[in-house]
Coordinates of C-alpha atoms in Angstrom, one line a residue:
M3 CA 15.0 12.2 20.3
E4 CA 18.3 11.2 18.6
L5 CA 20.2 14.1 16.8
S6 CA 22.3 13.8 13.7
K7 CA 26.0 14.5 13.6
T8 CA 25.3 18.3 12.7
G9 CA 23.1 18.4 15.9
E10 CA 19.8 18.3 14.0
P11 CA 17.1 16.0 14.6
R12 CA 17.7 12.7 12.6
K13 CA 15.3 12.5 9.6
K14 CA 12.9 9.5 9.6
I15 CA 11.5 7.0 7.0
A16 CA 7.9 6.3 7.3
F17 CA 7.4 2.7 6.7
I18 CA 3.7 2.1 6.0
K19 CA 2.7 -1.7 6.0
R20 CA -0.2 -4.0 6.8
G21 CA 0.4 -6.7 9.3
L22 CA 3.4 -9.1 9.0
F23 CA 2.7 -9.9 5.0
S24 CA 4.2 -13.2 5.4
Y25 CA 7.0 -11.7 7.4
S26 CA 8.1 -9.7 4.4
N27 CA 7.2 -6.5 6.4
V28 CA 9.7 -7.6 9.1
R29 CA 12.5 -8.3 6.6
T30 CA 11.7 -5.0 4.8
G31 CA 12.0 -3.3 8.3
E32 CA 15.3 -5.1 9.0
Q33 CA 16.8 -4.0 5.5
L34 CA 15.6 -0.4 5.8
R35 CA 17.5 -0.1 9.2
K36 CA 20.6 -1.8 7.7
H37 CA 21.0 0.2 4.4
F38 CA 19.6 3.5 5.8
P39 CA 21.5 3.8 9.3
E40 CA 21.5 7.6 9.2
Y41 CA 17.6 7.6 9.4
D42 CA 15.3 6.5 12.0
I43 CA 12.6 4.1 10.9
E44 CA 9.1 5.0 12.0
E45 CA 6.6 2.0 11.3
L46 CA 2.9 2.6 11.0
D47 CA 0.7 -0.6 10.5
V48 CA -2.5 0.5 8.7
V49 CA -4.5 -2.3 10.9
A50 CA -3.1 -2.2 14.2
D51 CA -2.2 1.5 14.4
L52 CA -5.1 3.0 12.5
L53 CA -8.2 0.8 11.6
K54 CA -8.3 -0.9 15.1
K55 CA -8.9 2.6 16.6
H56 CA -11.8 3.1 14.4
P57 CA -14.1 0.0 14.7
L58 CA -16.9 2.0 12.9
I59 CA -14.7 2.3 9.7
T60 CA -14.1 -1.6 9.9
F61 CA -17.8 -2.3 10.3
A62 CA -19.0 0.1 7.3
N63 CA -16.3 -1.5 5.3
L64 CA -17.7 -5.0 6.1
L65 CA -21.0 -3.9 4.7
C66 CA -19.4 -2.5 1.5
T67 CA -17.4 -5.6 1.0
L68 CA -20.5 -7.8 1.2
W69 CA -22.4 -5.4 -1.1
Q70 CA -19.7 -5.2 -3.5
Y71 CA -18.2 -8.7 -3.6
W72 CA -21.1 -10.9 -2.7
P73 CA -21.0 -12.7 -6.2
L74 CA -17.3 -13.5 -5.8
L75 CA -17.6 -14.5 -2.2
R76 CA -20.6 -16.6 -3.0
R77 CA -18.7 -18.4 -5.8
R78 CA -15.7 -18.8 -3.5
R79 CA -13.5 -16.9 -6.0
C80 CA -12.1 -14.9 -2.8
T81 CA -12.4 -14.6 1.0
I82 CA -14.1 -11.9 2.9
D83 CA -10.7 -11.0 4.4
V84 CA -9.1 -10.5 1.0
A85 CA -12.1 -8.8 -0.5
S86 CA -12.2 -6.3 2.5
Y87 CA -8.9 -4.7 1.6
R88 CA -10.3 -4.2 -2.0
T89 CA -13.1 -1.8 -1.5
P90 CA -12.8 1.8 -2.7
Y91 CA -14.2 2.8 0.9
I92 CA -11.2 1.2 2.8
F93 CA -8.8 2.4 0.1
R94 CA -9.9 6.0 0.7
K95 CA -10.2 5.8 4.5
I96 CA -6.5 4.4 4.8
R97 CA -5.3 7.2 2.5
S98 CA -7.0 9.7 4.9
L99 CA -5.9 8.1 8.2
V100 CA -2.3 7.9 7.1
R101 CA -2.2 11.4 5.9
A102 CA -3.9 12.6 9.0
R103 CA -1.2 10.8 11.1
L104 CA 1.9 11.9 9.1
T105 CA 1.2 15.1 7.4
P106 CA 1.5 17.3 10.4
R107 CA 5.0 16.0 10.7
L108 CA 5.9 16.0 7.1
H109 CA 9.1 17.9 7.9
E110 CA 10.5 15.0 10.0
F111 CA 10.6 12.6 7.0
A112 CA 13.0 11.9 4.3
F113 CA 10.6 9.6 2.3
T114 CA 7.8 7.2 2.8
L115 CA 7.9 3.6 1.8
Q116 CA 4.7 1.3 1.5
T117 CA 4.6 -2.4 1.0
Q118 CA 1.8 -3.8 -1.2
S119 CA -0.5 -2.0 -3.5
L120 CA -3.8 -2.2 -1.3
Y121 CA -3.7 1.5 -0.4
D122 CA -2.0 5.0 -1.4
A123 CA 0.4 6.0 1.5
S124 CA 2.0 8.6 -0.5
L125 CA 2.2 12.2 1.2
P126 CA 2.2 15.3 -0.9
G127 CA 5.4 16.9 -1.4
L128 CA 7.6 13.8 -0.1
P129 CA 9.2 11.0 -2.2
H130 CA 7.3 7.8 -1.9
I131 CA 8.3 4.3 -2.7
V132 CA 5.9 1.3 -3.4
Y133 CA 7.3 -2.1 -2.8
T134 CA 4.9 -4.8 -4.2
D135 CA 5.0 -8.5 -5.0
H136 CA 1.6 -8.5 -7.0
T137 CA -0.8 -6.2 -8.6
H138 CA -4.4 -7.2 -9.2
L139 CA -4.4 -7.2 -12.9
V140 CA -1.4 -9.5 -13.2
N141 CA -4.1 -12.1 -12.4
L142 CA -5.3 -11.9 -16.2
T143 CA -2.0 -13.4 -17.1
Y144 CA -2.5 -16.6 -15.3
P145 CA -4.1 -19.5 -17.0
G146 CA -7.7 -20.2 -16.3
Y147 CA -8.3 -16.9 -14.5
S148 CA -11.6 -15.2 -15.7
P149 CA -12.1 -11.5 -16.0
R150 CA -15.4 -11.9 -14.2
D151 CA -13.3 -12.7 -11.1
L152 CA -11.7 -9.4 -11.0
Y153 CA -12.3 -6.9 -8.3
T154 CA -14.6 -3.8 -8.9
P155 CA -13.5 -1.2 -11.6
A156 CA -13.7 1.3 -9.1
W157 CA -11.1 -0.4 -6.9
I158 CA -9.0 -1.1 -9.9
A159 CA -9.0 2.6 -10.7
L160 CA -7.8 3.5 -7.3
E161 CA -5.1 0.9 -7.5
R162 CA -4.0 2.5 -10.9
E163 CA -3.7 5.7 -9.0
I164 CA -1.2 4.5 -6.5
Y165 CA 1.8 4.5 -9.1
P166 CA 1.9 7.8 -10.5
H167 CA 2.4 9.1 -7.0
A168 CA 5.6 6.9 -6.4
A169 CA 9.0 8.1 -7.1
H170 CA 10.1 4.5 -7.1
I171 CA 8.2 1.3 -7.8
C172 CA 9.9 -1.9 -6.6
V173 CA 8.7 -5.4 -7.8
L174 CA 10.0 -8.9 -7.0
S175 CA 10.4 -10.3 -10.5
P176 CA 10.8 -9.4 -14.0
H177 CA 7.5 -10.7 -14.8
G178 CA 6.0 -8.5 -12.2
R179 CA 7.7 -5.5 -13.8
A180 CA 6.6 -6.5 -17.3
T181 CA 2.9 -7.0 -16.3
H182 CA 3.1 -4.1 -14.1
N183 CA 4.1 -1.7 -17.0
D184 CA 1.6 -3.6 -19.4
H185 CA -1.3 -3.3 -17.2
Y186 CA -0.8 0.0 -15.3
A187 CA 1.1 2.1 -17.9
N188 CA 3.6 2.9 -15.2
R189 CA 4.8 6.5 -15.4
P190 CA 6.5 7.2 -12.0
R191 CA 7.2 10.7 -11.2
P192 CA 10.8 11.6 -10.2
P193 CA 11.5 12.8 -6.7
P194 CA 11.3 16.5 -6.1
G195 CA 14.2 18.6 -7.4
R196 CA 15.1 15.7 -9.9
E197 CA 12.7 16.6 -12.8

């Protein structure tokens, strides 16, 4: 374990991600190391480090995906891989697995950062950052997108829960910021001690 200049263990940033995400997760990890050299980066991949160790969760989620999204899958409005990360079941399971893994070591972390808006990786009592390129309801701003192609209202409600738990929300474009605010009534909470 590397120590800080004061002789204390160095704090960590918990970087929670899903796969490579078009190599955006690789670049994000590089930028975290570059801009926060005083912290160690602990990466947690929700697929490789969590879900692959729980095949029954993956199987149960497949059944949930088919049950909830069969009309969209049948009409080829989404793929099973995409829909499988938009079930309330997998959203809650990922949140539970992340918290079970990191909460016992909460004191080791300065803050958490997650990429994408497919799960809530926030930990109670710790500042959390969400870095996302897209939200589901932004689809409604695209020409020709039908509201009947939206994911389930239950999943959209869970997606809405992500943002109030974040101290900061980072988006990739002014359009993303505007539509995020319009569709999600974004009211991020300030970090502890800065209220």
